[in-house]
PDB file of N, CA and C in Angstrom:
ATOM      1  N   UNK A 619     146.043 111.246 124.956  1.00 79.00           N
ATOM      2  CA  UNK A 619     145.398 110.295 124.077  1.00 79.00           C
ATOM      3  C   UNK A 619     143.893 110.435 124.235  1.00 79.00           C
ATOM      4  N   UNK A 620     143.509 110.432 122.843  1.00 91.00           N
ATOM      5  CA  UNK A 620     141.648 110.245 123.122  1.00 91.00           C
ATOM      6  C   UNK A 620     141.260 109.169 122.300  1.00 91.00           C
ATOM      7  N   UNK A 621     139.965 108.368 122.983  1.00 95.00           N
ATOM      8  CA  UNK A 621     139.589 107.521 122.655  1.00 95.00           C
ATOM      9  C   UNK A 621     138.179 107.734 122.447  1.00 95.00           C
ATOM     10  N   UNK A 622     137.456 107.111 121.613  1.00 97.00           N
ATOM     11  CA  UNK A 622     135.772 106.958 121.486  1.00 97.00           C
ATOM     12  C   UNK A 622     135.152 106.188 122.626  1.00 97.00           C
ATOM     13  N   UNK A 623     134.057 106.356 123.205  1.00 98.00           N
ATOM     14  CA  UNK A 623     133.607 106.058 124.230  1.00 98.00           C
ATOM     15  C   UNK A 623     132.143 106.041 123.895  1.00 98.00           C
ATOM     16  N   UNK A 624     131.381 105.187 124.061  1.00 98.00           N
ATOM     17  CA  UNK A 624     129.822 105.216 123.606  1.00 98.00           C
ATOM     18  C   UNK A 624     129.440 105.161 124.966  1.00 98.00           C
ATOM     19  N   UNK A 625     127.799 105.761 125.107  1.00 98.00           N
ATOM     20  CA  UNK A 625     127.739 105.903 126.363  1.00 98.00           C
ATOM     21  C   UNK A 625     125.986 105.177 126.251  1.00 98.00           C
ATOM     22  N   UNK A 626     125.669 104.787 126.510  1.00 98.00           N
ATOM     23  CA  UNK A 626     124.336 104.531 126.372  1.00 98.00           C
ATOM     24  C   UNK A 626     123.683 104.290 128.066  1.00 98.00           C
ATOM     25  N   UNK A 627     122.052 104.832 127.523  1.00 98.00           N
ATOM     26  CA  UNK A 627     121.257 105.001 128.869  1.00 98.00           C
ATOM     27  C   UNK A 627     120.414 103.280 128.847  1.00 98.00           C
ATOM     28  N   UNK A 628     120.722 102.410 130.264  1.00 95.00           N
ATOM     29  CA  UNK A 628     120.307 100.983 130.617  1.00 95.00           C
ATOM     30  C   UNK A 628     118.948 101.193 131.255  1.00 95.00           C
ATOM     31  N   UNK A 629     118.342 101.121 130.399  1.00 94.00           N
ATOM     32  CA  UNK A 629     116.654 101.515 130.489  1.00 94.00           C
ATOM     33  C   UNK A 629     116.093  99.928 131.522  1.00 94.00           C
ATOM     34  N   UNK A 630     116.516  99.098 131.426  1.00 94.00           N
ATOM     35  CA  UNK A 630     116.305  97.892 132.064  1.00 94.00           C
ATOM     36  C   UNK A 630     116.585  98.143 134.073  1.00 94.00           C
ATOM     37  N   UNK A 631     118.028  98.139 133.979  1.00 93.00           N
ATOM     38  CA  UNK A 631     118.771  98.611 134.962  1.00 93.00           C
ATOM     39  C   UNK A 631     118.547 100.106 135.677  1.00 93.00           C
ATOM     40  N   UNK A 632     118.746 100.714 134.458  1.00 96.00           N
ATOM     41  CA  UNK A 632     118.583 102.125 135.352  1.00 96.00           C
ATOM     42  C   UNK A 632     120.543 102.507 135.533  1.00 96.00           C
ATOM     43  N   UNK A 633     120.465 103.708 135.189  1.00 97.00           N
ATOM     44  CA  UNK A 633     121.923 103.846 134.978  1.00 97.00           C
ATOM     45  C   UNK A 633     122.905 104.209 133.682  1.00 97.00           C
ATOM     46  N   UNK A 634     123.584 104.033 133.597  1.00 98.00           N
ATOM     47  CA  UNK A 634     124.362 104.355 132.149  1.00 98.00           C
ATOM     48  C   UNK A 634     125.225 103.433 132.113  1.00 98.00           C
ATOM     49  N   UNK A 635     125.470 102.746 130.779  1.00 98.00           N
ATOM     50  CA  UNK A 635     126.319 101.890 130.043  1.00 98.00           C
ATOM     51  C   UNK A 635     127.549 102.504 129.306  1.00 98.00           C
ATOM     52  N   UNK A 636     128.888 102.223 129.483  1.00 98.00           N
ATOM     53  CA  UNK A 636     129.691 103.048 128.763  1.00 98.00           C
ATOM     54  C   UNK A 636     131.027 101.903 128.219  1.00 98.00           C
ATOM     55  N   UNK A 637     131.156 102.140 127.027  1.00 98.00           N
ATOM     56  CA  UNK A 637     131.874 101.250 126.199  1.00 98.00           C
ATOM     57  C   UNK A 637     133.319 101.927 125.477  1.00 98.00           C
ATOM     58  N   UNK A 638     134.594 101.886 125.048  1.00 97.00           N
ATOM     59  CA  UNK A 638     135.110 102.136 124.594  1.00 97.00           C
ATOM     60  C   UNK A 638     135.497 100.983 123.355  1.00 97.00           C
ATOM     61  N   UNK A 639     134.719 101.253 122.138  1.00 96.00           N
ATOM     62  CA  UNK A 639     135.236 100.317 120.748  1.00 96.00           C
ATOM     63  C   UNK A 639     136.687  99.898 120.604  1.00 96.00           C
ATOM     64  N   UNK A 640     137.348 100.954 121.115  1.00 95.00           N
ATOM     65  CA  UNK A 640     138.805 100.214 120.293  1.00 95.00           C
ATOM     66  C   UNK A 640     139.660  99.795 121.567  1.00 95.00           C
ATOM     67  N   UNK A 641     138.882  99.296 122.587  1.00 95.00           N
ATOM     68  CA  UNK A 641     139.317  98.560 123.545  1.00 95.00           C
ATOM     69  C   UNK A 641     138.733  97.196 123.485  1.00 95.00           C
ATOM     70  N   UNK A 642     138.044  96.179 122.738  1.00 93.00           N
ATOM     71  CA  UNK A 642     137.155  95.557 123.043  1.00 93.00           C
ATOM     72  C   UNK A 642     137.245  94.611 124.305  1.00 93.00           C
ATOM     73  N   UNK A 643     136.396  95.007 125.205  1.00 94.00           N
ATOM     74  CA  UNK A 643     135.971  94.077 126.657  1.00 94.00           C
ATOM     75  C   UNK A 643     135.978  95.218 127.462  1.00 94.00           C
ATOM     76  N   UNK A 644     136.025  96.509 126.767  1.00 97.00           N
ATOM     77  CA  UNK A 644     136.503  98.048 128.058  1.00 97.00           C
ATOM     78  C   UNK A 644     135.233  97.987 128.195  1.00 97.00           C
ATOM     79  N   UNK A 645     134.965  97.786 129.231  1.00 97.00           N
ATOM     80  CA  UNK A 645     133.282  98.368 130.298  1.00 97.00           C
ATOM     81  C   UNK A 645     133.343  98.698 131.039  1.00 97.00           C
ATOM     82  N   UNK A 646     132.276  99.762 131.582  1.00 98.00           N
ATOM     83  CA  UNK A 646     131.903 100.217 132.896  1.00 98.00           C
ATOM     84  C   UNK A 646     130.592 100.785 132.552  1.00 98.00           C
ATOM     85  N   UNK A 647     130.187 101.488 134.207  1.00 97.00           N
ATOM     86  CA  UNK A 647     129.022 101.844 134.366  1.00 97.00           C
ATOM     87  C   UNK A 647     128.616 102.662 135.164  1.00 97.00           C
ATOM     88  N   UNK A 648     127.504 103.444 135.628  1.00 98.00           N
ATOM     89  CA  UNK A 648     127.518 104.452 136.771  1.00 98.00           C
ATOM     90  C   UNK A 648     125.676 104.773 137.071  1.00 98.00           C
ATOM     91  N   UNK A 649     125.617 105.260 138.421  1.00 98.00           N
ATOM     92  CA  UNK A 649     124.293 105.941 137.938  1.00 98.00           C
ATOM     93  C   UNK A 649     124.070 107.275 137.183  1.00 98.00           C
ATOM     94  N   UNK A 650     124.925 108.179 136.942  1.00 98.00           N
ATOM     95  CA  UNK A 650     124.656 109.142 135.900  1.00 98.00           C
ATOM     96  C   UNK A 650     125.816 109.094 134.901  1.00 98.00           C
ATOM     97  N   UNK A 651     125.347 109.845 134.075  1.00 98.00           N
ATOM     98  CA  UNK A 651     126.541 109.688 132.669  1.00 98.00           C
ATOM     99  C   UNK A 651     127.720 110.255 133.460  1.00 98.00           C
ATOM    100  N   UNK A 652     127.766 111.614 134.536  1.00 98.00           N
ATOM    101  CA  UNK A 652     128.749 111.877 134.626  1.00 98.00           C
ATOM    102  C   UNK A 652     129.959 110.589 135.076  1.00 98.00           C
ATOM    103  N   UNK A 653     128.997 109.827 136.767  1.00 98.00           N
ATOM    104  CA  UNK A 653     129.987 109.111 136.446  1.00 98.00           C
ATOM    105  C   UNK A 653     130.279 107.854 136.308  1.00 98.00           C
ATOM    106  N   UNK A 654     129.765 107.652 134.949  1.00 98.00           N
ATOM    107  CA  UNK A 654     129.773 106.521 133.826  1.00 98.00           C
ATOM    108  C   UNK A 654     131.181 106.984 133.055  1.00 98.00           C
ATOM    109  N   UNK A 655     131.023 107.884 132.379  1.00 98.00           N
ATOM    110  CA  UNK A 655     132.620 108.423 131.975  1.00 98.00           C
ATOM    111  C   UNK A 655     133.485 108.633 133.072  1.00 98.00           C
ATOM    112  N   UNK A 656     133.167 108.991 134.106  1.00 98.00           N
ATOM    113  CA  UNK A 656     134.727 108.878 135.593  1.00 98.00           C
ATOM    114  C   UNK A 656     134.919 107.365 135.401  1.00 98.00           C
ATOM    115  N   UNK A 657     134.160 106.702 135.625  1.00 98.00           N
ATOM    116  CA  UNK A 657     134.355 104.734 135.516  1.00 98.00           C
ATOM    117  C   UNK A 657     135.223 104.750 133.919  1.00 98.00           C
ATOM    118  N   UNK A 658     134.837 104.578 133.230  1.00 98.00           N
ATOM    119  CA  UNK A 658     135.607 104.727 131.771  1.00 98.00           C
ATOM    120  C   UNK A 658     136.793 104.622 131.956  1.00 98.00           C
ATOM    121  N   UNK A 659     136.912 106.309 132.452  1.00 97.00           N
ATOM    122  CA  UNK A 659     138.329 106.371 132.463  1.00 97.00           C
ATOM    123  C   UNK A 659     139.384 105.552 133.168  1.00 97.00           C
ATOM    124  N   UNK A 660     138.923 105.274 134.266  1.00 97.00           N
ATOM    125  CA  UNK A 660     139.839 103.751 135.369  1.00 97.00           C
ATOM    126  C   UNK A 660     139.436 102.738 134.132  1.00 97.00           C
ATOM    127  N   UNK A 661     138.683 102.342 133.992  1.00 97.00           N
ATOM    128  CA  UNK A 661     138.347 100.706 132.732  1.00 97.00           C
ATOM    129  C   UNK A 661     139.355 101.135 132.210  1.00 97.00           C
ATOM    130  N   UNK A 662     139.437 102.431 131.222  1.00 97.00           N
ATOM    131  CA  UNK A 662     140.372 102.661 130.082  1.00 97.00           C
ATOM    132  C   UNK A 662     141.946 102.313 130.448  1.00 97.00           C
ATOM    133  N   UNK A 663     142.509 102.880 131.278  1.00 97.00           N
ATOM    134  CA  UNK A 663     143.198 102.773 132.440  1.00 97.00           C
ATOM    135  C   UNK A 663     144.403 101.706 132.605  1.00 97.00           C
ATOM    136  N   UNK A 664     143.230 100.897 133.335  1.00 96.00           N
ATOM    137  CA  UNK A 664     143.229  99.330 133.421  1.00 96.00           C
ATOM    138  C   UNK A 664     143.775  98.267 132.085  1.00 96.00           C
ATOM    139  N   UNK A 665     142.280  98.616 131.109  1.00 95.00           N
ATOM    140  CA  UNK A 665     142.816  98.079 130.184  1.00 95.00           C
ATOM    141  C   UNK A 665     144.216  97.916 129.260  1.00 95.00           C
ATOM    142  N   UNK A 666     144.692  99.411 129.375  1.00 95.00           N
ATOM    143  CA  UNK A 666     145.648  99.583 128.457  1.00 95.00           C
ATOM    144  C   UNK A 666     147.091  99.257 129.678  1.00 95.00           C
ATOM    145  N   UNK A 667     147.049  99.269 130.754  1.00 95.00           N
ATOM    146  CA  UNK A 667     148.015  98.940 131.572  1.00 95.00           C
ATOM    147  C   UNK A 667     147.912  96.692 131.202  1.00 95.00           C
ATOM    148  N   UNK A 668     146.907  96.516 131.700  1.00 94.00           N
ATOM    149  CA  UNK A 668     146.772  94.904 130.990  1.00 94.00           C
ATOM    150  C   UNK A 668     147.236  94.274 129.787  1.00 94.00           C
ATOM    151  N   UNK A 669     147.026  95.284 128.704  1.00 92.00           N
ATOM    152  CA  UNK A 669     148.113  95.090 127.362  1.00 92.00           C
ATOM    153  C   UNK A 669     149.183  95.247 127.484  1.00 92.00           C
ATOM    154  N   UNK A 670     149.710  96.015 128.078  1.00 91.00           N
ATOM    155  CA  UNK A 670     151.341  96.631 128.041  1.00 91.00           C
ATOM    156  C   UNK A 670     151.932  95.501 128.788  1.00 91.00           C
ATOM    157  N   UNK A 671     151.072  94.695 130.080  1.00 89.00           N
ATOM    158  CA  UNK A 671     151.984  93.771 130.494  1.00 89.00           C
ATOM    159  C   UNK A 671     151.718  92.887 129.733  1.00 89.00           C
ATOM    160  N   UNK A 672     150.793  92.464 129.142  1.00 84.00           N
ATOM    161  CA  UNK A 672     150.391  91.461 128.456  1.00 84.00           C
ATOM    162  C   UNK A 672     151.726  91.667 127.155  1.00 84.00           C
ATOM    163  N   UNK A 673     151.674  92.311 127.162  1.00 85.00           N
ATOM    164  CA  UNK A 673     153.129  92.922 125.389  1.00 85.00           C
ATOM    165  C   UNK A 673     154.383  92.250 126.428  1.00 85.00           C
ATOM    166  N   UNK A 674     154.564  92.495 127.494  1.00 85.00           N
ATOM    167  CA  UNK A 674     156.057  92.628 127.790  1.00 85.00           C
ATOM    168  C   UNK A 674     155.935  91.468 128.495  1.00 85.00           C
ATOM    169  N   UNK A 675     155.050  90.466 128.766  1.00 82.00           N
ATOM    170  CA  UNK A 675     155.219  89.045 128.788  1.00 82.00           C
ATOM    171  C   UNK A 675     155.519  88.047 127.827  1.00 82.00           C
ATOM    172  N   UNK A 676     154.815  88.322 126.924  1.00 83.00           N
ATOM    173  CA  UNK A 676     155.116  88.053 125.609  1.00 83.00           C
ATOM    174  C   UNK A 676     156.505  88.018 124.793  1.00 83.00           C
ATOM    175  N   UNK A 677     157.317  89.253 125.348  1.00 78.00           N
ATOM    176  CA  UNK A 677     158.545  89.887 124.865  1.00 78.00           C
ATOM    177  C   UNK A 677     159.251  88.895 125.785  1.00 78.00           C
ATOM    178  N   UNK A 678     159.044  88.500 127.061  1.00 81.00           N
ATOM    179  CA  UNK A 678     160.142  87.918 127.489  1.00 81.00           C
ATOM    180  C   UNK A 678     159.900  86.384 127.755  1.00 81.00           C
ATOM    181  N   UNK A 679     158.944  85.809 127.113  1.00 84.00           N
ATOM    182  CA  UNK A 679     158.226  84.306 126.716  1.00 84.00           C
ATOM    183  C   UNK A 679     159.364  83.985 125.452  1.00 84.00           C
ATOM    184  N   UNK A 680     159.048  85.007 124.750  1.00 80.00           N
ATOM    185  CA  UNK A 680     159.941  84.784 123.021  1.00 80.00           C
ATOM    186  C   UNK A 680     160.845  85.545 123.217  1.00 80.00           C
ATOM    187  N   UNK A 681     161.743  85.663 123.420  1.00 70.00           N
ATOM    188  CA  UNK A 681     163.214  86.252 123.085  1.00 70.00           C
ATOM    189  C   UNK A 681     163.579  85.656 122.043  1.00 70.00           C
ATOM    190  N   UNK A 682     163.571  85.151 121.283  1.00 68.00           N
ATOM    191  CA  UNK A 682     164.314  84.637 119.927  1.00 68.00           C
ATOM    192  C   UNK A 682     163.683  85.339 118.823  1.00 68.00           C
ATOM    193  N   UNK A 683     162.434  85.580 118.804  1.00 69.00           N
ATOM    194  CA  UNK A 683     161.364  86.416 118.197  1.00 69.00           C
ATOM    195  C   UNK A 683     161.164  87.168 118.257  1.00 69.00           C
ATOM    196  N   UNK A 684     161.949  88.378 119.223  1.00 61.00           N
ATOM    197  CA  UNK A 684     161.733  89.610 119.150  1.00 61.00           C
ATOM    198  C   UNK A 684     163.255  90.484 118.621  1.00 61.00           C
ATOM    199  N   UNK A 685     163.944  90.130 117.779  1.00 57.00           N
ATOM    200  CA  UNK A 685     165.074  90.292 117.059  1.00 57.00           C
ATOM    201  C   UNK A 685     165.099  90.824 115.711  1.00 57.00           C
TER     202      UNK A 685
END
C-alpha cells in the first residue's frame, strides 16, 4: 500500500514535519527528512492498526447492524 505523505521543513523548531492526508491526525516528526519519513511510517502503522480495532469494536457493539 502507498500513501501520500507531505513532508515539510519546521523552520520555527528546526526539524521536519511529516503528515499523511488521508489519515487525518497521522503525525510525526524527526530531525532530518530521512527520519521524518522512518517516524511516518510507525504513525502510519499505528494509525491504521487504531481503525481496524476501532472497525471491529464497532462490529461487535452492533451485531444486529452488521447483517
Amino acid at each position: 500500500m502507498h500513501l501520500k505523505v507531505v513532508l515539510e521543513e519546521d523552520e520555527e523548531a528546526g526539524g521536519f514535519i511529516v503528515s499523511c492526508p488521508s489519515l487525518p491526525g497521522c503525525f510525526s516528526q524527526g530531525d532530518t527528512k530521512e527520519e521524518a519519513l522512518e517516524n511516518i511510517k510507525e504513525a502510519i502503522q499505528a494509525c491504521l492498526e487504531s481503525l481496524a480495532e476501532d472497525e471491529i469494536k464497532s462490529y461487535l457493539a452492533n451485531p444486529s447492524q452488521n447483517s
